């Protein structure tokens, strides 16, 4: 979607903040057009191949493709490509890998490497760089993820969706700006909620088999990330029958501390429901002594939506969280993992199933 340029009177203060990194003025909640407005008419749309295109904006932005891995053998992992543009002046690309070992018997493995000679195929569906490729299959049902840029984590994975992908609303996007017809920023997420993973990550200590389940998220923050969100909550629940994903961000006071929550639930072959009427709560916290942020030690993630055939769906994953797997000091991100139960009610029929919850709580400002 292309928009005319903003009138100069509207963008002066925003442009200074965007380029210089300073705090934005207080625009208020009317300056964000949340995707939940789209979801009132169109709760979600299934993804088409063109919805998976890289945008590769020529202005300040961060675009990511992230593959979350839950192996049958207990390993949890992540592989991620980041494409960043700084004020239209400089573009950088990064490939990140993370491995959490079962029972934390070893320290987490984390690698992050700058990529050279980055580019895309003609359809903007696949990403390439020296020693790295994230390639969408011709039938748009699987990604090949390969990276040999770091000898500590040589990645060779195939991530195949076993349920349709979705985006909330008609295009999965919230827009930022005082004039809805001329937004100056955006936030978009699209999901493959339920995937089968094959392949491995080879570390200096040996090869790790990542056969199991997974989640894929393509995200675009079309503005400075800390201007769009002050904090995040993320939940990825995977069980034998169900996959449930939730992504929630809260804007800074510049945009009224507005909460935007998107997510959905899938099973093999179909999306059960998806929408923007979900909630994430930290039901118990403790103060992190190093950062003084409230680290969650218990949480509740609730999905509310209508199924494709119009039935009322409510689902919840709630309870105490395991001790955090990781803390990233630069933005205070806490990552707990735990076996938990999903309680899902469709009309009056309730089912309960145990699975693995991987969640993140991020505090930026």
Coordinates of C-alpha atoms in Angstrom, one line a residue:
X1 CA 0.0 0.0 0.0
X2 CA 1.4 3.4 -1.0
X3 CA 0.6 6.7 0.6
X4 CA 1.2 10.3 -0.5
X5 CA 3.9 12.2 1.4
X6 CA 3.0 13.7 4.8
X7 CA 2.5 17.5 4.8
X8 CA 5.6 19.0 6.3
X9 CA 3.7 20.5 9.2
X10 CA 2.7 17.1 10.4
X11 CA 6.0 15.4 10.2
X12 CA 8.6 17.8 11.5
X13 CA 8.5 16.7 15.2
X14 CA 8.1 13.0 14.2
X15 CA 11.0 13.2 11.7
X16 CA 13.4 14.7 14.3
X17 CA 12.5 12.0 16.8
X18 CA 12.8 9.3 14.2
X19 CA 16.2 10.3 13.0
X20 CA 17.7 11.6 16.2
X21 CA 16.3 8.9 18.4
X22 CA 14.7 11.3 20.8
X23 CA 11.5 10.8 22.6
X24 CA 8.4 11.6 20.6
X25 CA 5.7 14.2 21.6
X26 CA 2.5 13.1 23.1
X27 CA 0.1 12.4 20.2
X28 CA -2.4 10.4 22.2
X29 CA -4.3 7.2 21.5
X30 CA -6.0 8.7 18.4
X31 CA -2.6 8.6 16.6
X32 CA -2.6 4.8 16.4
X33 CA -5.1 3.0 14.2
X34 CA -5.0 -0.4 15.8
X35 CA -5.5 -3.6 13.7
X36 CA -8.3 -4.4 16.1
X37 CA -10.5 -2.0 14.1
X38 CA -9.9 -4.2 11.0
X39 CA -10.6 -7.3 13.1
X40 CA -14.1 -6.1 14.1
X41 CA -15.2 -6.7 10.5
X42 CA -12.6 -9.3 9.5
X43 CA -11.2 -11.2 12.4
X44 CA -8.4 -12.7 10.3
X45 CA -7.4 -13.7 6.8
X46 CA -5.5 -16.7 5.7
X47 CA -2.1 -15.9 4.2
X48 CA -1.5 -16.0 0.5
X49 CA 2.0 -16.2 -0.9
X50 CA 2.1 -12.5 -1.6
X51 CA 1.5 -11.8 2.1
X52 CA 4.9 -13.4 2.8
X53 CA 6.8 -10.9 0.7
X54 CA 9.7 -9.0 2.3
X55 CA 8.9 -5.2 2.3
X56 CA 12.5 -4.0 2.6
X57 CA 11.5 -0.5 3.3
X58 CA 13.7 2.4 2.3
X59 CA 13.0 4.3 5.5
X60 CA 13.5 3.6 9.2
X61 CA 12.3 0.1 9.9
X62 CA 13.0 -3.4 11.3
X63 CA 11.8 -6.5 9.4
X64 CA 12.2 -10.0 10.7
X65 CA 11.5 -13.6 9.9
X66 CA 11.7 -15.7 13.0
X67 CA 11.5 -19.5 13.3
X68 CA 10.7 -20.8 16.8
X69 CA 11.7 -24.4 17.3
X70 CA 10.4 -27.0 19.9
X71 CA 12.2 -30.2 19.3
X72 CA 10.9 -33.6 20.3
X73 CA 14.1 -34.2 22.3
X74 CA 13.5 -31.2 24.6
X75 CA 15.7 -28.6 22.9
X76 CA 14.1 -25.2 22.2
X77 CA 15.6 -22.9 19.5
X78 CA 15.2 -19.9 17.4
X79 CA 16.6 -18.9 14.0
X80 CA 16.0 -15.3 12.8
X81 CA 16.9 -13.0 10.0
X82 CA 16.8 -9.2 10.7
X83 CA 16.7 -6.6 8.0
X84 CA 17.1 -3.1 9.4
X85 CA 17.1 0.3 7.8
X86 CA 18.3 3.4 9.6
X87 CA 16.7 6.6 8.4
X88 CA 17.0 5.5 4.8
X89 CA 20.8 6.0 5.1
X90 CA 22.1 2.5 6.0
X91 CA 20.8 -1.0 5.7
X92 CA 22.1 -3.9 7.9
X93 CA 21.2 -7.6 8.0
X94 CA 21.8 -10.0 10.9
X95 CA 21.3 -13.8 11.4
X96 CA 20.6 -14.8 15.0
X97 CA 20.5 -18.3 16.5
X98 CA 19.6 -19.3 20.0
X99 CA 19.4 -22.8 21.6
X100 CA 18.0 -23.6 25.1
X101 CA 19.2 -27.0 26.3
X102 CA 16.9 -29.4 28.1
X103 CA 16.9 -28.8 31.9
X104 CA 19.5 -26.1 31.2
X105 CA 22.3 -28.6 31.5
X106 CA 24.4 -26.4 29.3
X107 CA 24.6 -22.6 29.0
X108 CA 22.3 -21.2 26.3
X109 CA 23.9 -21.0 22.9
X110 CA 23.5 -17.5 21.3
X111 CA 25.1 -16.4 18.0
X112 CA 24.5 -13.2 16.2
X113 CA 26.3 -12.4 12.9
X114 CA 26.2 -9.5 10.5
X115 CA 25.5 -10.6 6.9
X116 CA 27.1 -9.4 3.7
X117 CA 25.7 -9.2 0.1
X118 CA 22.1 -9.3 1.3
X119 CA 19.3 -9.5 -1.2
X120 CA 16.0 -11.1 -2.3
X121 CA 14.7 -13.2 -5.1
X122 CA 12.6 -11.5 -7.8
X123 CA 9.3 -12.2 -6.0
X124 CA 10.7 -10.8 -2.7
X125 CA 9.7 -14.1 -1.0
X126 CA 13.2 -15.5 -0.3
X127 CA 16.2 -13.9 1.4
X128 CA 19.9 -14.5 0.5
X129 CA 23.3 -13.4 1.8
X130 CA 26.8 -14.7 1.8
X131 CA 26.6 -18.0 3.7
X132 CA 22.9 -17.7 4.5
X133 CA 19.6 -18.4 2.8
X134 CA 15.9 -18.4 3.9
X135 CA 14.0 -19.8 1.0
X136 CA 10.3 -20.2 0.5
X137 CA 9.3 -23.3 -1.4
X138 CA 7.5 -23.0 -4.8
X139 CA 4.2 -24.1 -3.3
X140 CA 4.6 -21.6 -0.3
X141 CA 4.2 -24.3 2.3
X142 CA 7.8 -24.6 3.7
X143 CA 10.9 -22.6 4.3
X144 CA 14.5 -23.8 4.0
X145 CA 16.7 -22.1 6.6
X146 CA 20.4 -22.4 6.1
X147 CA 23.3 -20.6 7.6
X148 CA 27.0 -21.3 7.7
X149 CA 28.1 -17.9 8.9
X150 CA 29.1 -19.0 12.3
X151 CA 30.9 -22.3 13.1
X152 CA 29.2 -22.4 16.5
X153 CA 25.8 -22.8 15.0
X154 CA 25.6 -24.1 11.5
X155 CA 21.8 -24.2 10.6
X156 CA 20.1 -26.5 8.2
X157 CA 16.3 -26.6 8.8
X158 CA 13.1 -27.1 6.9
X159 CA 10.0 -25.6 8.5
X160 CA 6.7 -26.7 6.9
X161 CA 3.3 -25.4 7.9
X162 CA 0.7 -28.0 8.8
X163 CA -2.0 -25.5 9.3
X164 CA -2.8 -22.4 7.2
X165 CA -1.0 -19.1 8.0
X166 CA -3.0 -16.1 9.2
X167 CA -2.9 -12.4 9.8
X168 CA -5.3 -10.6 12.0
X169 CA -7.7 -8.3 10.2
X170 CA -7.4 -7.8 6.5
X171 CA -3.6 -7.1 6.4
X172 CA -2.3 -7.6 10.0
X173 CA -1.2 -4.0 10.3
X174 CA -1.6 -1.2 12.9
X175 CA -0.8 2.3 11.7
X176 CA 0.8 5.2 13.5
X177 CA 0.2 8.9 12.7
X178 CA -2.1 11.8 13.4
X179 CA -3.6 11.6 10.0
X180 CA -5.0 8.1 9.3
X181 CA -4.7 8.7 5.5
X182 CA -1.0 9.5 5.8
X183 CA 0.5 7.2 8.5
X184 CA 4.1 7.7 9.4
X185 CA 4.7 4.3 10.9
X186 CA 3.3 0.7 11.1
X187 CA 3.4 -2.6 12.9
X188 CA 2.6 -5.9 11.2
X189 CA 2.6 -9.5 12.1
X190 CA 1.7 -12.6 10.2
X191 CA 2.0 -16.2 11.5
X192 CA 2.4 -19.8 10.6
X193 CA 1.1 -21.0 13.9
X194 CA 1.6 -24.8 13.5
X195 CA 4.7 -26.2 11.8
X196 CA 6.6 -29.4 11.4
X197 CA 10.4 -29.0 11.7
X198 CA 13.1 -31.2 10.3
X199 CA 16.9 -30.7 10.4
X200 CA 19.6 -29.7 12.8
X201 CA 21.9 -27.0 14.2
X202 CA 25.5 -28.1 14.4
X203 CA 27.4 -26.6 17.3
X204 CA 31.0 -27.0 18.4
X205 CA 29.8 -29.7 20.8
X206 CA 28.0 -31.7 18.1
X207 CA 24.8 -31.8 16.1
X208 CA 21.4 -31.0 17.7
X209 CA 18.4 -32.7 16.0
X210 CA 15.5 -30.2 15.9
X211 CA 12.8 -32.6 14.5
X212 CA 9.6 -31.5 16.2
X213 CA 7.2 -28.6 16.1
X214 CA 7.6 -24.9 15.3
X215 CA 6.1 -21.4 14.8
X216 CA 7.0 -18.9 12.1
X217 CA 6.5 -15.2 12.4
X218 CA 7.1 -12.5 9.8
X219 CA 7.1 -9.1 11.4
X220 CA 7.6 -5.5 10.2
X221 CA 8.1 -2.5 12.4
X222 CA 7.8 0.4 10.0
X223 CA 9.3 3.0 12.4
X224 CA 11.8 3.1 15.2
X225 CA 11.0 0.1 17.4
X226 CA 11.1 1.9 20.7
X227 CA 8.7 4.6 19.3
X228 CA 6.2 1.8 18.4
X229 CA 6.3 -0.3 21.6
X230 CA 7.3 0.2 25.2
X231 CA 6.8 -3.4 26.2
X232 CA 5.9 -6.8 24.7
X233 CA 4.3 -10.1 25.7
X234 CA 4.6 -13.2 23.5
X235 CA 3.2 -16.7 24.0
X236 CA 3.9 -19.8 21.8
X237 CA 2.1 -22.9 23.0
X238 CA 2.5 -26.2 21.1
X239 CA 0.8 -29.5 22.0
X240 CA 0.0 -32.7 20.1
X241 CA -3.4 -31.2 18.9
X242 CA -3.2 -27.5 19.2
X243 CA -0.9 -24.5 18.6
X244 CA -1.7 -21.1 20.1
X245 CA 0.2 -17.9 19.5
X246 CA -0.2 -14.4 20.9
X247 CA 1.8 -11.2 20.3
X248 CA 1.0 -8.2 22.4
X249 CA 2.6 -4.8 22.5
X250 CA 1.9 -1.6 24.5
X251 CA 2.8 1.7 22.8
X252 CA 4.8 4.4 24.7
X253 CA 2.8 7.3 26.2
X254 CA 3.3 9.1 22.9
X255 CA 0.4 6.9 21.5
X256 CA -1.6 6.7 24.7
X257 CA 0.0 3.5 26.1
X258 CA -2.4 1.6 23.8
X259 CA -2.4 -2.2 24.0
X260 CA -2.6 -4.1 20.7
X261 CA -2.9 -7.9 20.9
X262 CA -3.0 -10.3 18.0
X263 CA -3.1 -14.1 18.0
X264 CA -4.9 -17.3 17.1
X265 CA -5.3 -21.0 17.6
X266 CA -4.7 -23.7 15.0
X267 CA -4.8 -27.5 14.7
X268 CA -3.7 -29.7 11.9
X269 CA -5.1 -28.4 8.6
X270 CA -7.0 -25.4 9.9
X271 CA -7.1 -22.2 11.9
X272 CA -9.6 -22.6 14.6
X273 CA -9.8 -18.9 15.4
X274 CA -7.8 -15.7 15.4
X275 CA -8.4 -12.1 16.2
X276 CA -7.5 -9.1 18.4
X277 CA -9.6 -9.6 21.5
X278 CA -7.0 -11.5 23.5
X279 CA -5.2 -10.7 26.7
X280 CA -1.9 -11.3 28.4
X281 CA -1.4 -10.8 32.1
X282 CA 1.4 -11.2 34.5
X283 CA -0.5 -12.6 37.5
X284 CA 2.5 -12.7 39.7
X285 CA 5.8 -10.8 39.4
X286 CA 9.0 -10.2 41.3
X287 CA 11.4 -7.3 40.9
X288 CA 14.5 -8.1 39.1
X289 CA 17.3 -6.8 41.3
X290 CA 19.5 -5.8 38.4
X291 CA 17.0 -3.9 36.3
X292 CA 14.1 -3.2 38.8
X293 CA 11.7 -4.4 36.1
X294 CA 8.8 -6.7 37.2
X295 CA 9.9 -10.1 36.1
X296 CA 6.8 -12.4 35.5
X297 CA 6.7 -15.6 37.5
X298 CA 3.1 -16.5 36.7
X299 CA 1.0 -15.5 33.7
X300 CA -2.3 -15.9 32.0
X301 CA -2.8 -15.8 28.2
X302 CA -6.4 -15.8 27.1
X303 CA -7.8 -16.0 23.5
X304 CA -11.3 -14.8 22.7
X305 CA -12.6 -15.2 19.2
X306 CA -15.2 -16.7 16.8
X307 CA -14.4 -19.8 14.9
X308 CA -14.6 -19.9 11.1
X309 CA -18.1 -21.4 11.4
X310 CA -19.3 -18.8 13.9
X311 CA -18.9 -20.6 17.2
X312 CA -17.6 -18.9 20.3
X313 CA -14.1 -19.9 21.3
X314 CA -12.2 -19.2 24.5
X315 CA -8.9 -20.6 25.4
X316 CA -6.5 -20.1 28.2
X317 CA -3.0 -21.0 29.2
X318 CA -2.3 -19.9 32.8
X319 CA -0.1 -20.8 35.8
X320 CA 3.3 -20.4 37.3
X321 CA 6.2 -20.1 34.9
X322 CA 9.5 -21.9 35.2
X323 CA 12.5 -19.9 36.1
X324 CA 13.5 -17.7 33.1
X325 CA 15.7 -19.3 30.5
X326 CA 17.2 -16.1 29.5
X327 CA 17.5 -12.4 30.1
X328 CA 18.8 -9.9 27.5
X329 CA 19.9 -6.8 29.3
X330 CA 19.8 -4.5 26.4
X331 CA 16.0 -4.5 26.4
X332 CA 15.2 -6.6 29.5
X333 CA 13.6 -9.6 27.8
X334 CA 12.7 -12.5 30.0
X335 CA 12.1 -16.0 28.4
X336 CA 10.4 -18.7 30.5
X337 CA 9.4 -22.1 29.3
X338 CA 7.1 -24.6 31.0
X339 CA 4.8 -27.6 30.5
X340 CA 1.3 -26.1 30.8
X341 CA -2.3 -26.9 29.9
X342 CA -4.4 -25.3 27.2
X343 CA -8.0 -25.1 28.2
X344 CA -10.1 -24.5 25.0
X345 CA -13.9 -24.1 25.0
X346 CA -15.8 -24.1 21.7
X347 CA -19.4 -23.2 22.5
X348 CA -20.0 -25.4 25.6
X349 CA -17.5 -28.1 24.8
X350 CA -14.2 -27.9 26.8
X351 CA -11.0 -29.7 26.1
X352 CA -7.7 -29.7 28.0
X353 CA -4.4 -30.7 26.6
X354 CA -0.8 -30.4 28.0
X355 CA 1.9 -28.9 25.9
X356 CA 5.0 -26.6 26.0
X357 CA 4.6 -22.9 26.5
X358 CA 7.5 -20.6 25.5
X359 CA 6.9 -17.0 26.4
X360 CA 8.7 -13.7 26.4
X361 CA 8.2 -10.5 28.3
X362 CA 10.1 -7.5 27.0
X363 CA 10.5 -4.1 28.7
X364 CA 11.9 -1.4 26.6
X365 CA 10.9 1.9 28.3

